Short mmCIF file of C-alpha atoms and ligand atoms in Angstrom, two decimals:
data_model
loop_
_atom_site.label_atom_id
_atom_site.label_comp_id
_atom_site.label_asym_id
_atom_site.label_seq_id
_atom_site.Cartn_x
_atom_site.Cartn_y
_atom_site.Cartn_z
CA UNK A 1 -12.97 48.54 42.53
CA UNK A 2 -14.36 46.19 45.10
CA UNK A 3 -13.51 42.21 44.72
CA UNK A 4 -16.12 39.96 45.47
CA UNK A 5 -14.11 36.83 46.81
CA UNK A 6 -16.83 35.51 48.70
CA UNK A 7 -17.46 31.85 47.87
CA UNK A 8 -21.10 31.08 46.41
CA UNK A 9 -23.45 29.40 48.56
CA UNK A 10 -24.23 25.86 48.23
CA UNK A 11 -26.44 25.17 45.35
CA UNK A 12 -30.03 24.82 46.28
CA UNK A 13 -29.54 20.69 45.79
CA UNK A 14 -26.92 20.62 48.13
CA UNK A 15 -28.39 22.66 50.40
CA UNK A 16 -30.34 19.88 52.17
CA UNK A 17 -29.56 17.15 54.50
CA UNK A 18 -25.84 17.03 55.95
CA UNK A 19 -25.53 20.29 54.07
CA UNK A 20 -28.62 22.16 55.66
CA UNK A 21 -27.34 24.87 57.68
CA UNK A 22 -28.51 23.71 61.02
CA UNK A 23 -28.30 20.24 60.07
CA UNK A 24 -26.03 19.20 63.37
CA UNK A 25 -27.42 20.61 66.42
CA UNK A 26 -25.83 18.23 68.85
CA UNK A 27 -23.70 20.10 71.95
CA UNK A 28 -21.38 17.33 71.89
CA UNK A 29 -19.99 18.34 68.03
CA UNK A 30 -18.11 21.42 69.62
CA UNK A 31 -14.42 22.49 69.73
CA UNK A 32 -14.59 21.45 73.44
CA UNK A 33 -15.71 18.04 73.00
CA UNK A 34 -13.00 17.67 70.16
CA UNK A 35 -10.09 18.83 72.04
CA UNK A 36 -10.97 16.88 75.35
CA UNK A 37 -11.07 13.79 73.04
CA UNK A 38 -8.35 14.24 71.07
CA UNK A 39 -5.72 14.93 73.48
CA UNK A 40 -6.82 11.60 75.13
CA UNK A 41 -6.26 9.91 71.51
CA UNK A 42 -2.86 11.77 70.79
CA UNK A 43 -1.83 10.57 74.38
CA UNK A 44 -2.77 6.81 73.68
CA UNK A 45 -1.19 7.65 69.64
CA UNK A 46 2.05 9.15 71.13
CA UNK A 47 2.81 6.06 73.59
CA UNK A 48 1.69 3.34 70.80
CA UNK A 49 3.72 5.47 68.74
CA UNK A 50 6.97 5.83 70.88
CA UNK A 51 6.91 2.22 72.61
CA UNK A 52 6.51 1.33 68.40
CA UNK A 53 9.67 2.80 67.91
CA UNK A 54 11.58 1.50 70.30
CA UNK A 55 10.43 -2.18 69.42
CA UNK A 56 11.22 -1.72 65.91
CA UNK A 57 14.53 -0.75 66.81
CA UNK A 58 15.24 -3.55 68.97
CA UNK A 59 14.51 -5.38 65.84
CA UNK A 60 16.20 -3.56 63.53
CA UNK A 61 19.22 -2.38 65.94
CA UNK A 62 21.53 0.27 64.42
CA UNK A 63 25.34 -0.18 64.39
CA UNK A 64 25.35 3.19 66.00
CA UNK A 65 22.96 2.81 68.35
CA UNK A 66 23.57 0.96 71.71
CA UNK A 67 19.93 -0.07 73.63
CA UNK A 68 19.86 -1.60 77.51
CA UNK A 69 19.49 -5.18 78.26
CA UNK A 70 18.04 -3.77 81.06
CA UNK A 71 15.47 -3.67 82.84
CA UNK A 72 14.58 -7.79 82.12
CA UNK A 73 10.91 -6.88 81.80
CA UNK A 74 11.41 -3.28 79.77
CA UNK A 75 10.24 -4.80 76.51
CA UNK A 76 7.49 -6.91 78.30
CA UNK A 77 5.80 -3.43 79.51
CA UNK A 78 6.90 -1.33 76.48
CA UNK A 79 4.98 -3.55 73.83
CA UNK A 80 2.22 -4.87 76.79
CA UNK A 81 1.54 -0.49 76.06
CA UNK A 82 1.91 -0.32 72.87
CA UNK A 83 -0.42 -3.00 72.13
CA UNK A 84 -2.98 -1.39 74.81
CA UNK A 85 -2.80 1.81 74.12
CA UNK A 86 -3.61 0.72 69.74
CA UNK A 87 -6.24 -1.33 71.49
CA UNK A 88 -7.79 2.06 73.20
CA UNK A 89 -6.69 4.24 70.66
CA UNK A 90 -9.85 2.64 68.73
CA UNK A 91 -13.09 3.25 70.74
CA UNK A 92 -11.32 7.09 70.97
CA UNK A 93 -10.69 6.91 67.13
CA UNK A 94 -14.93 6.48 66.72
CA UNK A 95 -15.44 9.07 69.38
CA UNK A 96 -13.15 11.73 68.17
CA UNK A 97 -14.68 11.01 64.31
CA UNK A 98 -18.10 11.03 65.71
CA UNK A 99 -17.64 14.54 67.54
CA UNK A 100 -15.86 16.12 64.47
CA UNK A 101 -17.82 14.59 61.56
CA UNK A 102 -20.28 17.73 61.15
CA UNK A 103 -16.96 19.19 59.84
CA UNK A 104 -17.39 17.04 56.79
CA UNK A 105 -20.11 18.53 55.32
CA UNK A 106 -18.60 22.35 55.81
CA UNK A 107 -19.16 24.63 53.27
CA UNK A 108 -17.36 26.02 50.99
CA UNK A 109 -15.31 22.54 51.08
CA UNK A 110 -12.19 25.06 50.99
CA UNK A 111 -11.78 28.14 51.53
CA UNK A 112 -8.10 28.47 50.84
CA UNK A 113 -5.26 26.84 49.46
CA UNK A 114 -4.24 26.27 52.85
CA UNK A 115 -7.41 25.12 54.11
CA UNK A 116 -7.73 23.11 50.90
CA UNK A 117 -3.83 21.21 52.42
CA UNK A 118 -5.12 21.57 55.64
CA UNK A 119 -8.60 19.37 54.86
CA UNK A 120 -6.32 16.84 52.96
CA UNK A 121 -3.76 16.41 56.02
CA UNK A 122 -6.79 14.99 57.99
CA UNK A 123 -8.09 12.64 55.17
CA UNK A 124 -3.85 10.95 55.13
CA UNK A 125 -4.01 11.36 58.92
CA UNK A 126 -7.52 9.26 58.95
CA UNK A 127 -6.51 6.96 56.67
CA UNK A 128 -3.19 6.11 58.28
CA UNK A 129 -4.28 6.06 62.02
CA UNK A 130 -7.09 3.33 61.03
CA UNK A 131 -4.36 1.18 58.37
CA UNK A 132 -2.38 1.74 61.74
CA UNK A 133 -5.19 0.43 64.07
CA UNK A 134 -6.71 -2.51 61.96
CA UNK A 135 -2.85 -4.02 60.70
CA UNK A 136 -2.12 -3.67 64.26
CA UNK A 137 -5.53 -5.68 65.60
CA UNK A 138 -4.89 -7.77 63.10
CA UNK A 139 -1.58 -8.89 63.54
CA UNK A 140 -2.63 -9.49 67.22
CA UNK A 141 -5.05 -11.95 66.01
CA UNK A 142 -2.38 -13.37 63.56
CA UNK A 143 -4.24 -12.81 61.12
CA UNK A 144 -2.65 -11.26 57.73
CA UNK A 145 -4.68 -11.27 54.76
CA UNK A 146 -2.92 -8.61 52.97
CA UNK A 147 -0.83 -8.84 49.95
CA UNK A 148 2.22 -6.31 51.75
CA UNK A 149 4.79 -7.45 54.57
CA UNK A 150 3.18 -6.30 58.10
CA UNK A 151 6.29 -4.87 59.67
CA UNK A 152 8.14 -2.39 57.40
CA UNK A 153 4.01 -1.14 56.48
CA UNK A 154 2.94 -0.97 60.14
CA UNK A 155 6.27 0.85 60.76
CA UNK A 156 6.24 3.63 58.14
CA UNK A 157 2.44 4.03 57.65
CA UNK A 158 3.39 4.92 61.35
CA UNK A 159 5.60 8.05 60.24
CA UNK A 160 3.14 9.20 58.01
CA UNK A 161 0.49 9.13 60.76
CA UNK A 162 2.97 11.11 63.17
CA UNK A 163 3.40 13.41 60.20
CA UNK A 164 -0.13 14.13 59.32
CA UNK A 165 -1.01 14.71 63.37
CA UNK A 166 2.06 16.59 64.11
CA UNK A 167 0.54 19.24 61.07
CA UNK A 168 -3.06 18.75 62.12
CA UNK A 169 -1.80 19.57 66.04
CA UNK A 170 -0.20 22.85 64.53
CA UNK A 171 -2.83 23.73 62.67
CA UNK A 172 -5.56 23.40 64.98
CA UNK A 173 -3.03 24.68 67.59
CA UNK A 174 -5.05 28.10 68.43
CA UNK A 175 -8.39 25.84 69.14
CA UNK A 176 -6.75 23.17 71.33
CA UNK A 177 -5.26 26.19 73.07
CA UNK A 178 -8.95 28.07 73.68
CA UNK A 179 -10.37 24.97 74.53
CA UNK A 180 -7.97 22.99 76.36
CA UNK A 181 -9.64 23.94 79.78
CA UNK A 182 -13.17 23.55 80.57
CA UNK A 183 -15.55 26.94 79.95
CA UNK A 184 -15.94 28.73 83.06
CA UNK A 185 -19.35 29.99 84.25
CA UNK A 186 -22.85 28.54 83.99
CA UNK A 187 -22.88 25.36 81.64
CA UNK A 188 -25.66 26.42 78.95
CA UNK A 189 -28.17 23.51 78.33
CA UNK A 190 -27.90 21.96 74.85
CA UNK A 191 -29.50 20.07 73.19
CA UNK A 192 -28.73 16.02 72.90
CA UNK A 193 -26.78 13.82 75.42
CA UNK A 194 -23.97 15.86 77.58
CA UNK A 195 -20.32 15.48 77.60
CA UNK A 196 -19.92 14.09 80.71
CA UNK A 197 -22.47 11.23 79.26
CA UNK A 198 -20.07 10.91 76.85
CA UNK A 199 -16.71 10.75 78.52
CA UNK A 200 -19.05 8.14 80.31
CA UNK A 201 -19.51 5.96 77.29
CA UNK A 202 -16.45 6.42 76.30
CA UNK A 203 -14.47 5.61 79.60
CA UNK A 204 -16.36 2.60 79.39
CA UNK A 205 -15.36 1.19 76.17
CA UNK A 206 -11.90 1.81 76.32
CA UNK A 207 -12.23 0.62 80.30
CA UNK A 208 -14.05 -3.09 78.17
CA UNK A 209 -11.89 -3.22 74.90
CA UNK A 210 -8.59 -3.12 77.87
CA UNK A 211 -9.71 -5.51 80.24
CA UNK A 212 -10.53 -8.13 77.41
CA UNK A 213 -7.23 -8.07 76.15
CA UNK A 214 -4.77 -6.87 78.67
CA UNK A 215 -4.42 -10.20 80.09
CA UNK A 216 -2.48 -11.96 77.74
CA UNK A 217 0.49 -9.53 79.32
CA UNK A 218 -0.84 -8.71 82.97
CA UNK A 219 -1.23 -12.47 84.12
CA UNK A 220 -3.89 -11.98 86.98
CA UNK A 221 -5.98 -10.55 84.72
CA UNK A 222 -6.08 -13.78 82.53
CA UNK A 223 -9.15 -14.99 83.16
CA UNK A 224 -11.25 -11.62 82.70
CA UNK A 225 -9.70 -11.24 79.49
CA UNK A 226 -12.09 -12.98 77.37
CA UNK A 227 -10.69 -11.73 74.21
CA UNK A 228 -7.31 -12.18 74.86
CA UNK A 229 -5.74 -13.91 71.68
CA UNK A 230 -3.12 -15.75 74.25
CA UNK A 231 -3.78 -16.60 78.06
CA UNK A 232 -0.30 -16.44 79.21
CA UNK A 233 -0.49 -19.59 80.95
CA UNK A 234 -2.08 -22.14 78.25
CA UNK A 235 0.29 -23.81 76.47
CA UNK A 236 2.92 -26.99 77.64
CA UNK A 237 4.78 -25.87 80.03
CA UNK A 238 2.41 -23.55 81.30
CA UNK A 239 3.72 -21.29 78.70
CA UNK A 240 1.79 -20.01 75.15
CA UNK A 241 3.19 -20.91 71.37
CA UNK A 242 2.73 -19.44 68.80
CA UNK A 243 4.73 -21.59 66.45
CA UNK A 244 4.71 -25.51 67.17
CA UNK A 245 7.96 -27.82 66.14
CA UNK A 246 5.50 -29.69 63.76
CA UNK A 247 4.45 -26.23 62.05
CA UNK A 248 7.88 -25.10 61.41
CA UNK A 249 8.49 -28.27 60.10
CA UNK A 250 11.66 -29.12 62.54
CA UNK A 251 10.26 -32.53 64.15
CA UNK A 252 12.66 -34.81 62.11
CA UNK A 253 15.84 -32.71 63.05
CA UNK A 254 14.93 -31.78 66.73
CA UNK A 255 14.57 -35.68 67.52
CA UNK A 256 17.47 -37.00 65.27
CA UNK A 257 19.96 -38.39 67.73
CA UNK A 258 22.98 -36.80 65.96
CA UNK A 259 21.69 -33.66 67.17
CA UNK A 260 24.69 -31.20 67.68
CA UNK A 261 25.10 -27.71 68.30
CA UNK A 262 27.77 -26.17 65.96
CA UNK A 263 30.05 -23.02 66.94
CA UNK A 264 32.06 -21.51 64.75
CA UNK A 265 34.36 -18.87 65.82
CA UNK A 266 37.93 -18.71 66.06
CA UNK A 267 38.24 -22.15 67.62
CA UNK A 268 34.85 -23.79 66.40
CA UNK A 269 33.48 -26.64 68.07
CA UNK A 270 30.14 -28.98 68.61
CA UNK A 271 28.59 -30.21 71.33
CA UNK A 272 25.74 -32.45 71.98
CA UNK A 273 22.84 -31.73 74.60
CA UNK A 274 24.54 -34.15 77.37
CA UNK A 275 27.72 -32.38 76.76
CA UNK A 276 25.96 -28.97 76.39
CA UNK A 277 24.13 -30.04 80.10
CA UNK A 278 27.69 -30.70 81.25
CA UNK A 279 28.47 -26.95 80.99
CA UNK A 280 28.16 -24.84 83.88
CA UNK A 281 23.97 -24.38 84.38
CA UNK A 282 23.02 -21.11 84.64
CA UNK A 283 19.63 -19.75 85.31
CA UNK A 284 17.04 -16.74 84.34
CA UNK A 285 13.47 -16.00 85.55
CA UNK A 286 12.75 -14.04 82.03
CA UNK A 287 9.78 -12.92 80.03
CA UNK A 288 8.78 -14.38 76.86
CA UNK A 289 7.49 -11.24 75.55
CA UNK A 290 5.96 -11.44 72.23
CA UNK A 291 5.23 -8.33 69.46
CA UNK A 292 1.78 -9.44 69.22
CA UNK A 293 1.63 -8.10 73.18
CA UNK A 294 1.11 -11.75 75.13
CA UNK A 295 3.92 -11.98 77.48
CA UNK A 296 4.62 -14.72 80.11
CA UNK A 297 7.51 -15.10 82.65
CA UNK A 298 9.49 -18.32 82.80
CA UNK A 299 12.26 -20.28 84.79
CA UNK A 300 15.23 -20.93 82.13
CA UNK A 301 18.09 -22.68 82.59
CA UNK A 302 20.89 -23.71 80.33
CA UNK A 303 24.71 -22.38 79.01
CA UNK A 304 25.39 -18.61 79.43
CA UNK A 305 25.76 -17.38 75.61
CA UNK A 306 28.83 -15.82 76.62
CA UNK A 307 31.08 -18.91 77.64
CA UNK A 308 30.04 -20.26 74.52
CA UNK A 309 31.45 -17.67 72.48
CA UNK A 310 34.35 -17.48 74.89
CA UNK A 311 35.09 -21.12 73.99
CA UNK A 312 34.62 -20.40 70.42
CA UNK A 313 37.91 -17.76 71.18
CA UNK A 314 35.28 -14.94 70.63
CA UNK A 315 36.99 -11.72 70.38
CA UNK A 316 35.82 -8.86 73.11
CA UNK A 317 32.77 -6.90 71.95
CA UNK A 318 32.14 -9.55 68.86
CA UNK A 319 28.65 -10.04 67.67
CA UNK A 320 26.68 -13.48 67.38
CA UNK A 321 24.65 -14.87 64.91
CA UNK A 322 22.06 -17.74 65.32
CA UNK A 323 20.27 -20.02 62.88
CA UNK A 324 17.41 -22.32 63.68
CA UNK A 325 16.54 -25.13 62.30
CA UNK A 326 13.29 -23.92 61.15
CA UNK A 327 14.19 -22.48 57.37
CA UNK A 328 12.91 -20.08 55.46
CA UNK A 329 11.15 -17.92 57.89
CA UNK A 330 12.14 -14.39 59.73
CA UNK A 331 12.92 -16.32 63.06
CA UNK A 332 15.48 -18.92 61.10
CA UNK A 333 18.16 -16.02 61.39
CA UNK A 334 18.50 -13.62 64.61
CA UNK A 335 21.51 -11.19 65.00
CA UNK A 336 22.15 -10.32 68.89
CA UNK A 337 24.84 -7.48 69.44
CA UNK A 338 26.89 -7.49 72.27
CA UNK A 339 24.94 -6.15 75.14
CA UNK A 340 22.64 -9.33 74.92
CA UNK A 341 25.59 -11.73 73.87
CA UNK A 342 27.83 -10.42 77.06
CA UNK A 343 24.43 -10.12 79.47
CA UNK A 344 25.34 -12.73 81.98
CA UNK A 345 21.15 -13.59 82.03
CA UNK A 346 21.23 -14.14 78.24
CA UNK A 347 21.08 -17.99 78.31
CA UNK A 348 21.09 -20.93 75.51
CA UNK A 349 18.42 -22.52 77.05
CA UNK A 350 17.94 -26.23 77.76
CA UNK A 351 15.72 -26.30 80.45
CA UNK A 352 12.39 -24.75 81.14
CA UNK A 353 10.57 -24.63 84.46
CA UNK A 354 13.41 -27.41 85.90
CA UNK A 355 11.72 -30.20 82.84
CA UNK A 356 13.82 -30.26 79.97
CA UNK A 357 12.12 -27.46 76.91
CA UNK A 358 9.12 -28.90 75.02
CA UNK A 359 9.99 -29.54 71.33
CA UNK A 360 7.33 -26.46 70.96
CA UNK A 361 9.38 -24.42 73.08
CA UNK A 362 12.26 -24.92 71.47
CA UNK A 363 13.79 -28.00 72.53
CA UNK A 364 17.03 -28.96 72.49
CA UNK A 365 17.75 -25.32 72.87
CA UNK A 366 16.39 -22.12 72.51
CA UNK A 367 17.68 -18.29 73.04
CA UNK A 368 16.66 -16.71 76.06
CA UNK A 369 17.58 -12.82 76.76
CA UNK A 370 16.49 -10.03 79.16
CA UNK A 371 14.70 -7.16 77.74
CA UNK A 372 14.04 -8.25 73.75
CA UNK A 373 11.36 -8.69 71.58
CA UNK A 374 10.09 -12.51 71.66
CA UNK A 375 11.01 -13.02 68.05
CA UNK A 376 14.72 -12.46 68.88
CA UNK A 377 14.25 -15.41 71.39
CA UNK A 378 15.37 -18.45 68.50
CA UNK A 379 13.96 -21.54 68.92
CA UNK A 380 15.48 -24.95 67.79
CA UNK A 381 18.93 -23.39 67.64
CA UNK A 382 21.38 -25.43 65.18
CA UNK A 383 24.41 -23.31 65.08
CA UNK A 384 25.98 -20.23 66.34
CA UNK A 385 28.49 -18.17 64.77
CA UNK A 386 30.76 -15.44 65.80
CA UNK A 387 30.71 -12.46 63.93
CA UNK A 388 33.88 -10.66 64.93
N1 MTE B 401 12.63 -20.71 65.12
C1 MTE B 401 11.65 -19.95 65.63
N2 MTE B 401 11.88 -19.23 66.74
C2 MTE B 401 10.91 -18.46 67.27
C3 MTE B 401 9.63 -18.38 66.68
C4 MTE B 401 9.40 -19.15 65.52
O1 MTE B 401 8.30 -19.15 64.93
N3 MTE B 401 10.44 -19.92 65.02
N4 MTE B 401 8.67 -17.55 67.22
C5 MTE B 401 9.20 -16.41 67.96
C6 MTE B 401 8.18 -15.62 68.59
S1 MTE B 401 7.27 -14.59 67.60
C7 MTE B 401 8.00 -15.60 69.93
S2 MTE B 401 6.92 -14.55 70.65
C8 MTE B 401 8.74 -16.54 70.79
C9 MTE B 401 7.77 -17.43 71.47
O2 MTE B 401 7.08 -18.01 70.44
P1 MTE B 401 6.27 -19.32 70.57
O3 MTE B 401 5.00 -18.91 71.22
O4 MTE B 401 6.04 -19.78 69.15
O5 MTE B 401 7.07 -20.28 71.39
O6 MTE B 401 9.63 -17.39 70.07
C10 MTE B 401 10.25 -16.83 68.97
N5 MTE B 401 11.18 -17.76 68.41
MO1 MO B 402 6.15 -13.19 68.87
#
């Protein structure tokens, strides 16, 4: 007996529209155009993805896990690309939808289970690559009118995108491979514009949407950056803030005479600025280098973290914590493991540029420390204390 398992055809009503059979005649909706696309938007979600990663465990450092103080500027050009490449990843986002939308309107809608899986893998993989894109703009902006904590969201919304494009990669795998070279012989002439009139477009969005923005980290290119949240050299000091000493609500504590910095270790003590100036000066040319991708490099000087904790009777390989005086906010409390804390650059600074630190820099001392994420840097320090 012979099984019909053909699907029916699209009712009549359906049948017009996005659903007509020729309805997308276009050259530039083809398997070509798609794969030339989207291996330029899995390259730009791979590095966002990877230099993601690596900032997020900087922040969240574990036990196991030992990660280089070096180079001083590795964070500034690891999160300078990851905020780029999120930035490009969206005018390759619209292209890539705009090539493969036709596929939409395919009929039948599924025409297996698998397919069925397959189909929904793409609508999770959509949905988290633009939650990825517009938390991530957003966040640049400082801007966060959602109801959910940015970080641990951004972060594993990220997994679930590297999930969902990791499956669509595989399935898709024999197409990418077909068209993953350019078709030899005679181009035919299509209809609509051509593909290198595309890559043309293209090229020059993410060429605009880059050079507006990727000034805030490359400093020469400050002033063409007109979108630039941060111009890395507007601020006192010559230096951007994000957070002013009257909006973290410090200003009383900062100026109060009395002002002391407490260590406790093994042998705790307290020392006031003038004593803490008495120290032996040490000094760092060191990025400020801040999530949000601004970065700016800087002249520190001030007390080497690790005679402090020396004088506190720090044992070898002990971790330090630091509180700010600014309370009740994620920078009040920063952990720094030993490869920062025994980092001869990794400063308590006091000085900034060769002028003492601006109150909105972080005066009467801030941390300053090669190679980590600018919300590690503590401002308005209060106390220290060895960890063991
Ligand atoms: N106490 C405290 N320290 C802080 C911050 C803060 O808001 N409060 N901001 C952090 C962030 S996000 C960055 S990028 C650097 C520089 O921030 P600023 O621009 O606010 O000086 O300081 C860090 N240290
Ligand atoms: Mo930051």
């Amino acid at each position: 007996m012979k099984l019909d398992i053909r699907l029916p055809d699209p009712p009549a009503a359906l049948r017009r529209g996005p659903f007509r059979a020729d309805a997308f005649r276009g050259a530039l909706h083809d398997p070509r155009t798609a794969v030339s696309v989207g291996r330029l938007l899995g390259l730009a979600f791979l590095t966002c993805f990877l230099t993601g990663l690596f900032s997020h465990l900087l922040q969240h450092q574990p036990h196991w896990l030992a990660l280089p103080s070096r180079p001083v500027w590795g964070y500034r050009v690891t999160q300078g690309l990851h905020v780029a490449t999120g930035i490009a990843a969206v005018p390759l986002l619209l292209v890539k939808l705009w090539v493969v939308y036709p596929r939409l309107f395919a009929w039948p809608p599924a025409k297996s289970v698998g397919h069925a899986l397959e189909r929904l893998s793409i609508a999770v993989l959509m949905m988290a690559a633009i939650f990825e894109l517009v938390t991530g703009l957003l966040n640049v902006v400082q801007w966060y009118p959602w109801p959910f904590p940015f970080v641990p969201a951004h972060y594993w919304i990220a997994w679930v995108a590297a999930g969902a494009i990791t499956l669509h990669i595989a399935a898709k795998l024999p197409l990418i491979v077909a068209h993953w070279r350019r078709p030899r012989g005679v181009p035919v002439a299509l209809a609509g514009p051509s593909r290198r009139g595309l890559f043309t477009v293209l090229g020059a969005g993410v060429g605009v949407v880059t050079l507006a923005t990727v000034g805030q980290t490359v400093t020469p290119l400050g002033r063409v950056s007109v979108l630039a949240p941060r111009r890395a050299d507007i601020g006192p000091q010559g230096l951007p803030v994000n957070r002013t000493a009257a909006a973290a609500g410090v200003l009383t504590a900062v100026r109060d005479p009395a002002w002391r910095l407490e260590v406790v270790g093994p042998r705790p003590f307290a020392l006031t600025r003038a004593e803490l100036l008495a120290m032996p000066q040490h000094e760092a040319t060191l990025p400020i280098s801040c999530v949000e991708g601004w970065s700016a490099s800087a002249h520190w000087s001030g007390v080497r973290i690790r005679d402090l904790m020396a004088r506190a009777g720090a044992p070898p390989g002990a971790r330090l914590r630091v509180f700010s005086h600014e309370l009740f906010s994620p920078y009040s409390v920063m952990d720094m493991p030993d490869e920062w804390s025994r980092d001869s650059l990794t400063l308590l600074a006091l000085m900034l540029g060769g002028a003492p630190l601006a109150e909105d820099h972080g005066y009467p001392a801030r941390v300053i420390a090669p190679n980590r994420p600018g919300v590690l840097q503590t401002k308005w320090v209060t106390r220290m204390e060895v960890l063991g």
